[in-house]
mmCIF file of C-alpha atoms in Angstrom:
data_model
loop_
_atom_site.group_PDB
_atom_site.id
_atom_site.type_symbol
_atom_site.label_atom_id
_atom_site.label_comp_id
_atom_site.label_asym_id
_atom_site.label_seq_id
_atom_site.Cartn_x
_atom_site.Cartn_y
_atom_site.Cartn_z
ATOM 1 C CA MET A 1 38.652 -4.570 23.936
ATOM 2 C CA LYS A 2 36.196 -7.436 23.952
ATOM 3 C CA THR A 3 33.758 -5.132 25.715
ATOM 4 C CA ILE A 4 33.937 -2.658 22.836
ATOM 5 C CA GLN A 5 33.541 -5.381 20.260
ATOM 6 C CA SER A 6 30.589 -6.827 22.130
ATOM 7 C CA ALA A 7 29.016 -3.386 22.371
ATOM 8 C CA MET A 8 29.393 -2.864 18.630
ATOM 9 C CA LEU A 9 28.015 -6.326 17.888
ATOM 10 C CA LEU A 10 25.072 -5.704 20.209
ATOM 11 C CA GLY A 11 24.596 -2.363 18.507
ATOM 12 C CA LEU A 12 24.432 -4.082 15.136
ATOM 13 C CA VAL A 13 21.814 -6.533 16.356
ATOM 14 C CA VAL A 14 19.734 -3.724 17.872
ATOM 15 C CA LEU A 15 20.035 -1.586 14.737
ATOM 16 C CA PHE A 16 18.940 -4.350 12.415
ATOM 17 C CA SER A 17 16.053 -5.190 14.737
ATOM 18 C CA LEU A 18 14.912 -1.563 14.806
ATOM 19 C CA GLY A 19 15.386 -1.330 11.080
ATOM 20 C CA CYS A 20 12.854 -4.009 10.246
ATOM 21 C CA LYS A 21 10.184 -3.128 7.716
ATOM 22 C CA LYS A 22 6.658 -2.697 8.972
ATOM 23 C CA GLU A 23 4.585 -4.966 6.728
ATOM 24 C CA PRO A 24 1.385 -3.159 5.669
ATOM 25 C CA ILE A 25 -0.706 -6.320 5.273
ATOM 26 C CA ASN A 26 0.121 -7.466 8.800
ATOM 27 C CA ASN A 27 -1.363 -4.232 10.117
ATOM 28 C CA LEU A 28 -4.791 -4.669 8.550
ATOM 29 C CA SER A 29 -7.934 -6.067 10.145
ATOM 30 C CA GLU A 30 -10.276 -8.167 7.991
ATOM 31 C CA GLU A 31 -12.498 -5.154 7.523
ATOM 32 C CA GLU A 32 -9.553 -2.975 6.509
ATOM 33 C CA SER A 33 -8.352 -5.584 4.022
ATOM 34 C CA ARG A 34 -11.466 -5.190 1.898
ATOM 35 C CA ILE A 35 -12.000 -2.932 -1.055
ATOM 36 C CA TYR A 36 -15.247 -1.963 -2.733
ATOM 37 C CA ILE A 37 -15.188 -0.945 -6.385
ATOM 38 C CA THR A 38 -18.280 0.393 -8.110
ATOM 39 C CA ASP A 39 -18.826 1.546 -11.651
ATOM 40 C CA HIS A 40 -21.844 2.746 -13.570
ATOM 41 C CA ASP A 41 -23.011 4.134 -16.883
ATOM 42 C CA SER A 42 -22.846 7.868 -16.214
ATOM 43 C CA THR A 43 -25.371 8.575 -18.985
ATOM 44 C CA ILE A 44 -28.069 6.674 -17.113
ATOM 45 C CA ASN A 45 -30.577 8.462 -14.919
ATOM 46 C CA PHE A 46 -31.324 5.923 -12.205
ATOM 47 C CA SER A 47 -34.444 7.794 -11.128
ATOM 48 C CA ASN A 48 -36.100 6.327 -14.221
ATOM 49 C CA PHE A 49 -35.920 2.862 -12.689
ATOM 50 C CA HIS A 50 -38.432 1.918 -10.027
ATOM 51 C CA THR A 51 -38.648 -1.860 -9.787
ATOM 52 C CA PHE A 52 -36.186 -4.697 -9.621
ATOM 53 C CA ASN A 53 -35.679 -8.415 -9.303
ATOM 54 C CA VAL A 54 -32.716 -10.305 -7.893
ATOM 55 C CA SER A 55 -31.546 -13.604 -9.345
ATOM 56 C CA ASP A 56 -32.485 -16.600 -7.235
ATOM 57 C CA SER A 57 -29.006 -18.115 -7.240
ATOM 58 C CA VAL A 58 -25.391 -17.006 -7.402
ATOM 59 C CA ALA A 59 -23.191 -17.499 -10.423
ATOM 60 C CA VAL A 60 -19.934 -19.071 -9.308
ATOM 61 C CA ILE A 61 -17.194 -18.208 -11.783
ATOM 62 C CA GLN A 62 -14.270 -20.503 -11.315
ATOM 63 C CA ASN A 63 -11.341 -21.626 -13.413
ATOM 64 C CA GLY A 64 -12.729 -20.835 -16.809
ATOM 65 C CA GLY A 65 -16.217 -22.105 -16.149
ATOM 66 C CA GLU A 66 -19.273 -21.097 -14.273
ATOM 67 C CA PHE A 67 -22.168 -22.726 -12.475
ATOM 68 C CA HIS A 68 -24.962 -21.589 -10.211
ATOM 69 C CA ARG A 69 -25.144 -22.228 -6.501
ATOM 70 C CA LEU A 70 -27.211 -21.245 -3.500
ATOM 71 C CA ASN A 71 -25.617 -21.835 -0.125
ATOM 72 C CA ALA A 72 -26.096 -19.874 3.082
ATOM 73 C CA THR A 73 -23.641 -17.183 2.046
ATOM 74 C CA ASP A 74 -25.184 -16.865 -1.410
ATOM 75 C CA SER A 75 -28.641 -16.499 0.129
ATOM 76 C CA ALA A 76 -27.347 -13.895 2.540
ATOM 77 C CA TYR A 77 -25.940 -11.797 -0.320
ATOM 78 C CA ILE A 78 -29.131 -12.131 -2.377
ATOM 79 C CA ASP A 79 -31.250 -11.151 0.638
ATOM 80 C CA ALA A 80 -28.935 -8.217 1.377
ATOM 81 C CA VAL A 81 -29.281 -6.900 -2.170
ATOM 82 C CA LYS A 82 -33.066 -7.291 -2.012
ATOM 83 C CA ASN A 83 -33.383 -5.546 1.370
ATOM 84 C CA LEU A 84 -31.028 -2.699 0.568
ATOM 85 C CA MET A 85 -32.590 -2.018 -2.828
ATOM 86 C CA GLN A 86 -35.963 -1.751 -1.125
ATOM 87 C CA SER A 87 -34.527 0.572 1.516
ATOM 88 C CA MET A 88 -33.286 2.805 -1.317
ATOM 89 C CA GLY A 89 -36.840 3.131 -2.650
ATOM 90 C CA TYR A 90 -37.042 0.406 -5.275
ATOM 91 C CA VAL A 91 -39.968 -2.015 -5.435
ATOM 92 C CA TYR A 92 -39.306 -5.720 -5.703
ATOM 93 C CA LEU A 93 -41.207 -7.522 -8.474
ATOM 94 C CA ALA A 94 -41.238 -11.137 -9.528
ATOM 95 C CA LYS A 95 -39.303 -11.891 -12.674
ATOM 96 C CA ASP A 96 -42.476 -12.317 -14.749
ATOM 97 C CA GLN A 97 -43.846 -8.913 -13.642
ATOM 98 C CA ASN A 98 -41.457 -6.975 -15.883
ATOM 99 C CA PRO A 99 -39.072 -5.394 -13.345
ATOM 100 C CA ASP A 100 -37.020 -2.409 -14.571
ATOM 101 C CA LEU A 101 -33.767 -3.809 -13.220
ATOM 102 C CA GLY A 102 -32.360 -7.316 -12.988
ATOM 103 C CA ILE A 103 -29.653 -7.876 -10.424
ATOM 104 C CA THR A 104 -27.228 -10.787 -10.312
ATOM 105 C CA VAL A 105 -24.816 -11.755 -7.579
ATOM 106 C CA ASN A 106 -21.627 -13.544 -8.592
ATOM 107 C CA ARG A 107 -18.736 -15.211 -6.855
ATOM 108 C CA ILE A 108 -15.458 -15.081 -8.726
ATOM 109 C CA LEU A 109 -13.113 -17.839 -7.636
ATOM 110 C CA SER A 110 -10.147 -17.612 -9.903
ATOM 111 C CA THR A 111 -7.612 -20.101 -8.655
ATOM 112 C CA SER A 112 -5.956 -21.490 -11.766
ATOM 113 C CA THR A 113 -6.800 -19.192 -14.638
ATOM 114 C CA GLY A 114 -4.151 -16.719 -13.567
ATOM 115 C CA VAL A 115 -4.680 -13.057 -13.186
ATOM 116 C CA ILE A 116 -7.969 -11.679 -14.412
ATOM 117 C CA SER A 117 -8.352 -7.955 -14.640
ATOM 118 C CA TYR A 118 -11.437 -6.343 -13.275
ATOM 119 C CA GLY A 119 -11.969 -5.074 -16.787
ATOM 120 C CA SER A 120 -11.983 -8.482 -18.382
ATOM 121 C CA TYR A 121 -13.636 -10.784 -15.878
ATOM 122 C CA TRP A 122 -16.971 -9.743 -17.237
ATOM 123 C CA ASP A 123 -15.789 -10.153 -20.834
ATOM 124 C CA TYR A 124 -14.556 -13.646 -20.029
ATOM 125 C CA TYR A 125 -17.746 -14.718 -18.371
ATOM 126 C CA SER A 126 -20.412 -12.515 -19.893
ATOM 127 C CA SER A 127 -22.513 -15.577 -20.579
ATOM 128 C CA TYR A 128 -22.726 -16.647 -16.969
ATOM 129 C CA TRP A 129 -26.280 -15.395 -16.961
ATOM 130 C CA ASP A 130 -28.411 -16.681 -19.775
ATOM 131 C CA PRO A 131 -30.433 -13.739 -21.162
ATOM 132 C CA PHE A 132 -33.356 -16.160 -21.169
ATOM 133 C CA TYR A 133 -33.288 -15.913 -17.375
ATOM 134 C CA TRP A 134 -34.483 -12.328 -17.666
ATOM 135 C CA GLY A 135 -36.984 -13.118 -20.393
ATOM 136 C CA PHE A 136 -34.856 -11.986 -23.336
ATOM 137 C CA PRO A 137 -33.755 -15.164 -25.129
ATOM 138 C CA GLY A 138 -31.175 -14.590 -27.814
ATOM 139 C CA TYR A 139 -30.108 -11.175 -26.528
ATOM 140 C CA GLY A 140 -26.487 -10.354 -25.823
ATOM 141 C CA TYR A 141 -25.133 -8.537 -22.805
ATOM 142 C CA GLY A 142 -23.564 -5.104 -23.122
ATOM 143 C CA MET A 143 -21.276 -2.940 -21.009
ATOM 144 C CA PRO A 144 -21.776 0.684 -22.069
ATOM 145 C CA TYR A 145 -18.901 2.020 -19.948
ATOM 146 C CA GLY A 146 -15.298 1.142 -19.321
ATOM 147 C CA TYR A 147 -13.692 -0.503 -16.365
ATOM 148 C CA ALA A 148 -10.399 0.576 -14.963
ATOM 149 C CA VAL A 149 -8.081 -2.382 -14.843
ATOM 150 C CA TYR A 150 -7.721 -3.889 -11.429
ATOM 151 C CA GLN A 151 -6.075 -7.213 -10.801
ATOM 152 C CA ILE A 152 -8.172 -10.070 -9.485
ATOM 153 C CA THR A 153 -6.120 -13.038 -8.432
ATOM 154 C CA GLU A 154 -8.377 -14.539 -5.837
ATOM 155 C CA GLY A 155 -11.912 -14.482 -4.572
ATOM 156 C CA ALA A 156 -14.340 -11.684 -5.114
ATOM 157 C CA VAL A 157 -18.066 -11.055 -4.984
ATOM 158 C CA SER A 158 -19.611 -8.937 -7.693
ATOM 159 C CA VAL A 159 -23.094 -7.530 -8.112
ATOM 160 C CA ASP A 160 -24.288 -6.589 -11.598
ATOM 161 C CA MET A 161 -27.372 -4.499 -12.379
ATOM 162 C CA VAL A 162 -28.998 -5.109 -15.774
ATOM 163 C CA ASP A 163 -31.276 -2.656 -17.571
ATOM 164 C CA LEU A 164 -34.369 -4.742 -18.366
ATOM 165 C CA LYS A 165 -36.596 -1.717 -18.948
ATOM 166 C CA ASP A 166 -34.833 -0.653 -22.135
ATOM 167 C CA ALA A 167 -33.661 -4.069 -23.269
ATOM 168 C CA GLY A 168 -36.514 -4.411 -25.764
ATOM 169 C CA ASN A 169 -35.515 -1.186 -27.506
ATOM 170 C CA SER A 170 -31.755 -1.607 -27.403
ATOM 171 C CA GLY A 171 -31.765 -5.272 -28.351
ATOM 172 C CA LYS A 172 -29.342 -6.146 -25.599
ATOM 173 C CA LEU A 173 -29.062 -6.372 -21.856
ATOM 174 C CA ASN A 174 -26.904 -3.493 -20.709
ATOM 175 C CA ILE A 175 -25.078 -3.740 -17.393
ATOM 176 C CA ILE A 176 -25.586 -0.238 -16.027
ATOM 177 C CA TRP A 177 -24.074 -0.654 -12.554
ATOM 178 C CA THR A 178 -21.528 -3.047 -11.067
ATOM 179 C CA GLY A 179 -20.042 -3.495 -7.666
ATOM 180 C CA LEU A 180 -17.049 -5.610 -6.684
ATOM 181 C CA ILE A 181 -16.087 -6.700 -3.181
ATOM 182 C CA ARG A 182 -12.634 -8.092 -2.502
ATOM 183 C CA GLY A 183 -10.678 -8.916 0.597
ATOM 184 C CA SER A 184 -10.545 -11.237 3.587
ATOM 185 C CA GLY A 185 -13.584 -12.921 5.097
ATOM 186 C CA ILE A 186 -16.171 -11.883 2.505
ATOM 187 C CA TYR A 187 -17.578 -15.403 1.995
ATOM 188 C CA ASN A 188 -19.456 -15.236 5.239
ATOM 189 C CA PRO A 189 -23.219 -14.835 5.624
ATOM 190 C CA ASP A 190 -22.709 -12.664 8.695
ATOM 191 C CA VAL A 191 -20.966 -9.934 6.710
ATOM 192 C CA ALA A 192 -23.063 -10.054 3.526
ATOM 193 C CA GLN A 193 -25.356 -7.191 4.543
ATOM 194 C CA SER A 194 -22.493 -4.842 5.443
ATOM 195 C CA GLN A 195 -20.590 -5.690 2.255
ATOM 196 C CA VAL A 196 -23.498 -4.955 -0.064
ATOM 197 C CA LYS A 197 -24.338 -1.844 1.951
ATOM 198 C CA ALA A 198 -20.785 -0.575 1.400
ATOM 199 C CA LEU A 199 -21.276 -0.879 -2.360
ATOM 200 C CA PHE A 200 -24.610 0.938 -2.306
ATOM 201 C CA ASP A 201 -23.413 3.597 0.149
ATOM 202 C CA GLN A 202 -20.707 4.739 -2.240
ATOM 203 C CA SER A 203 -23.258 4.819 -5.101
ATOM 204 C CA SER A 204 -25.531 7.513 -3.767
ATOM 205 C CA TYR A 205 -26.973 8.107 -7.251
ATOM 206 C CA LEU A 206 -28.879 4.807 -6.823
ATOM 207 C CA ASN A 207 -30.700 5.973 -3.740
ATOM 208 C CA LYS A 208 -34.191 7.347 -4.386
ATOM 209 C CA SER A 209 -34.668 8.445 -0.791
ATOM 210 C CA LEU A 210 -31.801 10.958 -0.828
ATOM 211 C CA MET B 1 33.328 -8.874 14.613
ATOM 212 C CA SER B 2 36.841 -9.736 15.832
ATOM 213 C CA MET B 3 37.686 -11.163 12.422
ATOM 214 C CA VAL B 4 36.493 -7.982 10.763
ATOM 215 C CA LEU B 5 38.510 -5.822 13.125
ATOM 216 C CA ALA B 6 41.595 -8.004 12.651
ATOM 217 C CA PHE B 7 41.204 -7.805 8.915
ATOM 218 C CA LEU B 8 40.958 -4.043 9.102
ATOM 219 C CA GLY B 9 44.109 -3.835 11.249
ATOM 220 C CA PHE B 10 42.509 -2.884 14.551
ATOM 221 C CA ASN B 11 45.093 -1.487 16.975
ATOM 222 C CA ALA B 12 43.955 -0.264 20.375
ATOM 223 C CA ASN B 13 47.253 1.397 21.130
ATOM 224 C CA ALA B 14 47.437 3.517 18.080
ATOM 225 C CA GLN B 15 47.299 7.250 18.643
ATOM 226 C CA ASP B 16 46.789 7.973 15.013
ATOM 227 C CA ASN B 17 43.799 5.803 14.247
ATOM 228 C CA ARG B 18 42.772 6.629 10.746
ATOM 229 C CA LEU B 19 39.713 4.472 10.174
ATOM 230 C CA SER B 20 36.436 4.956 11.996
ATOM 231 C CA LEU B 21 33.384 2.707 11.850
ATOM 232 C CA ASN B 22 30.143 4.324 12.959
ATOM 233 C CA LEU B 23 26.760 2.660 13.634
ATOM 234 C CA ASN B 24 23.726 4.729 14.586
ATOM 235 C CA TYR B 25 20.079 4.370 15.338
ATOM 236 C CA ASN B 26 18.228 6.844 13.116
ATOM 237 C CA TYR B 27 14.868 8.585 13.552
ATOM 238 C CA SER B 28 13.551 10.251 10.429
ATOM 239 C CA PHE B 29 10.979 12.963 9.729
ATOM 240 C CA PRO B 30 9.502 13.148 6.209
ATOM 241 C CA LEU B 31 9.412 16.656 4.722
ATOM 242 C CA ASN B 32 7.902 18.540 1.796
ATOM 243 C CA SER B 33 6.273 16.408 -0.930
ATOM 244 C CA PHE B 34 7.227 13.204 0.911
ATOM 245 C CA ARG B 35 5.262 14.339 3.958
ATOM 246 C CA SER B 36 2.235 15.631 2.056
ATOM 247 C CA ASP B 37 1.979 12.895 -0.601
ATOM 248 C CA ILE B 38 3.153 9.620 0.948
ATOM 249 C CA VAL B 39 3.589 9.547 4.710
ATOM 250 C CA SER B 40 3.273 12.289 7.288
ATOM 251 C CA LYS B 41 4.325 10.048 10.189
ATOM 252 C CA SER B 42 7.927 10.057 11.304
ATOM 253 C CA SER B 43 9.840 6.788 11.164
ATOM 254 C CA PRO B 44 11.498 5.148 14.180
ATOM 255 C CA ARG B 45 12.653 2.216 12.049
ATOM 256 C CA GLY B 46 16.081 3.038 10.717
ATOM 257 C CA PHE B 47 19.809 2.979 11.118
ATOM 258 C CA THR B 48 22.837 4.538 9.507
ATOM 259 C CA GLY B 49 26.436 3.469 9.226
ATOM 260 C CA ASN B 50 29.588 4.924 7.814
ATOM 261 C CA LEU B 51 33.213 4.001 7.373
ATOM 262 C CA MET B 52 35.491 7.051 7.407
ATOM 263 C CA TYR B 53 39.197 7.604 6.776
ATOM 264 C CA ALA B 54 40.925 10.566 8.451
ATOM 265 C CA ILE B 55 43.136 12.341 5.970
ATOM 266 C CA SER B 56 44.000 14.901 8.649
ATOM 267 C CA PRO B 57 43.014 15.545 12.309
ATOM 268 C CA LYS B 58 40.237 17.809 11.035
ATOM 269 C CA PHE B 59 39.046 16.095 7.909
ATOM 270 C CA SER B 60 37.695 12.640 7.062
ATOM 271 C CA ILE B 61 36.251 11.088 3.946
ATOM 272 C CA GLY B 62 34.433 7.816 3.498
ATOM 273 C CA PHE B 63 31.282 5.919 2.639
ATOM 274 C CA ALA B 64 27.863 6.101 4.275
ATOM 275 C CA THR B 65 24.807 3.898 4.022
ATOM 276 C CA GLY B 66 21.707 3.126 6.044
ATOM 277 C CA TYR B 67 18.114 1.988 6.011
ATOM 278 C CA GLN B 68 14.846 3.686 6.823
ATOM 279 C CA ASP B 69 11.306 2.335 6.618
ATOM 280 C CA PHE B 70 8.328 4.680 6.409
ATOM 281 C CA TYR B 71 4.763 3.462 6.782
ATOM 282 C CA GLN B 72 1.355 5.010 7.178
ATOM 283 C CA LYS B 73 -2.169 3.644 7.041
ATOM 284 C CA TYR B 74 -4.965 6.007 6.078
ATOM 285 C CA ASP B 75 -8.578 5.489 7.202
ATOM 286 C CA ARG B 76 -11.093 4.200 4.704
ATOM 287 C CA GLN B 77 -11.979 6.721 2.025
ATOM 288 C CA ILE B 78 -13.659 6.683 -1.360
ATOM 289 C CA TYR B 79 -11.306 7.402 -4.265
ATOM 290 C CA ASN B 80 -12.372 8.208 -7.821
ATOM 291 C CA LEU B 81 -10.666 5.900 -10.317
ATOM 292 C CA GLY B 82 -12.303 7.276 -13.427
ATOM 293 C CA LYS B 83 -15.565 8.456 -14.888
ATOM 294 C CA GLY B 84 -18.258 6.730 -12.862
ATOM 295 C CA GLN B 85 -15.840 4.440 -11.065
ATOM 296 C CA GLN B 86 -15.000 4.614 -7.390
ATOM 297 C CA VAL B 87 -13.126 2.500 -4.896
ATOM 298 C CA SER B 88 -13.522 2.499 -1.149
ATOM 299 C CA ALA B 89 -10.361 1.357 0.594
ATOM 300 C CA VAL B 90 -8.015 1.679 3.522
ATOM 301 C CA LEU B 91 -4.860 2.953 1.869
ATOM 302 C CA SER B 92 -1.415 2.019 3.147
ATOM 303 C CA ASN B 93 1.820 3.571 1.964
ATOM 304 C CA SER B 94 5.147 1.901 2.644
ATOM 305 C CA LEU B 95 8.465 3.330 1.519
ATOM 306 C CA GLU B 96 11.987 2.102 2.193
ATOM 307 C CA GLN B 97 15.140 4.074 1.479
ATOM 308 C CA VAL B 98 18.720 2.757 1.389
ATOM 309 C CA PRO B 99 21.248 5.527 0.713
ATOM 310 C CA PHE B 100 24.788 4.850 -0.488
ATOM 311 C CA MET B 101 26.851 8.013 -0.449
ATOM 312 C CA ALA B 102 30.331 9.411 -0.430
ATOM 313 C CA ARG B 103 30.706 11.360 2.819
ATOM 314 C CA ALA B 104 33.042 14.004 4.181
ATOM 315 C CA GLU B 105 33.365 15.172 7.791
ATOM 316 C CA TYR B 106 35.056 18.313 9.099
ATOM 317 C CA TYR B 107 36.110 18.611 12.762
ATOM 318 C CA PRO B 108 36.808 22.287 13.518
ATOM 319 C CA LEU B 109 38.385 21.448 16.909
ATOM 320 C CA GLY B 110 40.433 18.516 15.641
ATOM 321 C CA ASN B 111 40.531 15.073 17.223
ATOM 322 C CA ALA B 112 42.208 15.806 20.567
ATOM 323 C CA THR B 113 39.245 17.249 22.458
ATOM 324 C CA THR B 114 36.711 15.731 24.851
ATOM 325 C CA PHE B 115 33.886 16.732 22.550
ATOM 326 C CA ARG B 116 34.459 16.548 18.830
ATOM 327 C CA PRO B 117 31.798 18.559 16.981
ATOM 328 C CA TYR B 118 31.655 18.057 13.257
ATOM 329 C CA VAL B 119 29.854 19.106 10.122
ATOM 330 C CA THR B 120 29.280 16.643 7.321
ATOM 331 C CA LEU B 121 28.261 16.532 3.680
ATOM 332 C CA GLY B 122 27.332 13.555 1.536
ATOM 333 C CA ALA B 123 26.192 12.781 -1.984
ATOM 334 C CA GLY B 124 25.378 9.622 -3.881
ATOM 335 C CA GLY B 125 22.515 7.304 -4.647
ATOM 336 C CA ASN B 126 19.331 6.190 -2.985
ATOM 337 C CA PHE B 127 17.593 2.831 -3.420
ATOM 338 C CA ILE B 128 13.862 3.377 -3.070
ATOM 339 C CA ASN B 129 11.124 0.773 -2.715
ATOM 340 C CA TYR B 130 7.628 2.231 -2.688
ATOM 341 C CA GLU B 131 4.571 0.058 -2.051
ATOM 342 C CA GLN B 132 0.984 1.181 -2.005
ATOM 343 C CA TYR B 133 -1.899 -0.975 -0.838
ATOM 344 C CA LEU B 134 -5.619 -0.575 -1.364
ATOM 345 C CA GLY B 135 -6.869 -2.847 1.372
ATOM 346 C CA GLU B 136 -4.705 -5.947 1.083
ATOM 347 C CA PHE B 137 -4.044 -5.456 -2.620
ATOM 348 C CA GLY B 138 -0.761 -3.782 -3.344
ATOM 349 C CA SER B 139 1.607 -2.685 -6.021
ATOM 350 C CA SER B 140 5.251 -1.724 -5.752
ATOM 351 C CA ASN B 141 7.869 0.274 -7.566
ATOM 352 C CA SER B 142 11.623 0.154 -7.025
ATOM 353 C CA SER B 143 14.001 2.796 -8.285
ATOM 354 C CA VAL B 144 17.346 4.486 -7.706
ATOM 355 C CA GLY B 145 17.708 8.224 -7.353
ATOM 356 C CA PHE B 146 20.086 10.924 -6.197
ATOM 357 C CA ARG B 147 20.591 11.660 -2.543
ATOM 358 C CA GLY B 148 22.497 14.423 -0.844
ATOM 359 C CA MET B 149 22.835 15.297 2.805
ATOM 360 C CA ALA B 150 24.200 17.938 5.153
ATOM 361 C CA GLY B 151 24.501 17.424 8.863
ATOM 362 C CA VAL B 152 26.049 18.324 12.181
ATOM 363 C CA GLY B 153 26.961 16.221 15.173
ATOM 364 C CA VAL B 154 29.323 15.626 18.011
ATOM 365 C CA LYS B 155 31.468 12.660 18.910
ATOM 366 C CA VAL B 156 32.374 11.971 22.521
ATOM 367 C CA PRO B 157 35.429 9.703 22.856
ATOM 368 C CA LEU B 158 35.279 7.146 25.673
ATOM 369 C CA GLY B 159 37.589 4.509 27.092
ATOM 370 C CA ILE B 160 41.175 4.656 28.171
ATOM 371 C CA MET B 161 42.476 4.768 24.640
ATOM 372 C CA GLN B 162 39.642 6.991 23.506
ATOM 373 C CA ASN B 163 39.331 4.895 20.384
ATOM 374 C CA TRP B 164 35.598 4.458 20.637
ATOM 375 C CA GLY B 165 32.746 6.661 21.752
ATOM 376 C CA ILE B 166 29.315 8.073 21.251
ATOM 377 C CA ASP B 167 28.059 9.948 18.225
ATOM 378 C CA VAL B 168 24.890 12.079 18.194
ATOM 379 C CA GLY B 169 23.720 14.433 15.501
ATOM 380 C CA GLY B 170 21.235 15.364 12.847
ATOM 381 C CA SER B 171 21.008 15.841 9.112
ATOM 382 C CA TYR B 172 18.894 17.131 6.285
ATOM 383 C CA ASP B 173 18.653 14.665 3.410
ATOM 384 C CA PHE B 174 17.664 15.769 -0.059
ATOM 385 C CA ALA B 175 16.210 13.078 -2.359
ATOM 386 C CA PRO B 176 14.402 14.036 -5.604
ATOM 387 C CA TYR B 177 11.620 11.597 -6.566
ATOM 388 C CA HIS B 178 9.694 12.507 -9.689
ATOM 389 C CA LYS B 179 7.226 9.640 -9.814
ATOM 390 C CA PHE B 180 3.476 9.302 -9.335
ATOM 391 C CA GLY B 181 3.099 13.069 -9.142
ATOM 392 C CA MET B 182 5.546 13.409 -6.275
ATOM 393 C CA GLU B 183 8.611 15.621 -6.126
ATOM 394 C CA ASN B 184 10.952 14.440 -3.417
ATOM 395 C CA LEU B 185 11.604 12.169 -0.451
ATOM 396 C CA ASN B 186 13.369 14.789 1.652
ATOM 397 C CA THR B 187 13.862 14.038 5.336
ATOM 398 C CA ALA B 188 15.214 15.510 8.548
ATOM 399 C CA ASN B 189 17.047 12.975 10.665
ATOM 400 C CA VAL B 190 18.438 12.590 14.147
ATOM 401 C CA HIS B 191 20.793 9.803 15.090
ATOM 402 C CA ALA B 192 22.651 8.365 18.057
ATOM 403 C CA GLY B 193 25.147 5.566 18.089
ATOM 404 C CA LEU B 194 28.645 4.305 18.628
ATOM 405 C CA TYR B 195 31.871 4.713 16.724
ATOM 406 C CA LEU B 196 35.052 2.717 16.789
ATOM 407 C CA SER B 197 38.400 4.003 15.540
ATOM 408 C CA PHE B 198 41.235 1.806 14.333
ATOM 409 C CA GLN B 199 44.182 1.794 11.950
#
């Protein structure tokens, strides 16, 4: 009888072992863990924009405040944006040469402010770039399209594209394209190019060479 | 285990064992909306168990439960979230089911044969935990729904007293699931395991 009981007990152990849940996160590589969200003003014709400038530092948005930094990773992201915009047919101009587009790169490090939705991070921190930086002192920023809500509870890199060409007429700096990168291992200069490329690749309407 | 068996009145010499405890490994195949909307891969991660009481040599009633974990990872794709908004992600779906059902078994040849084929029916509830991940960012939803099943199998008694043996069989499980645009979590299942009969 002990043999039968042992067999049943062994069977229980085997069954519970086989019945273990396969954890989705444990089956992801760093690359697979990442998501790329882009949004744009669908009323904008991007073929009307020909030149651009990229901010010379990264806005670090952390715990209710923001400051500007430029480390190796920040430089890598700024360079990636510059290179990839040029490869899509845009011409880089200095800030004082009246570029059509202003592009900012931002790191969002929310560690104690709780959950921030993708929709509201920009509302919270819309002043992280002084409009004076783009030559429009006193102007406000605008977002002429809606975000879907997506939860941000940890680090992210975002890239915002500002319409400088029409700012004088509209009286504000409209963000006409945004990209958000989230996931493991994104704060690494070695992956900056591929991360920005992923954002631009899924925004084919930006590409003048297609 | 011995304490459990003692508590349940285990008696190896009994010829009229009424209670039967059954533990099976279960392999499950998603069907219909479940297969097309959540996971198309079959699941090797599951088990079933039932405790049955024989009200006659040909008929038993009891309780059945189990566990099954379904998982599938889809290659990176671009999904439209709204007007002008897109997300590129590796999507992972994970769904666990824990049925709890009343169960009946019918043995057309009775309980005195070398092979004991049976047909079975069950109905009850189904705990469902559904998780979906975009990359490493997930959301989950837990719910309880209806579950019904119909199956066939055969039990092969072993041992001198023939009070334990092997059970193999299959079933079709019906589980409506009207969430997130889906219709059901229906599955086809095959199982193999051991049973133990006692008073």
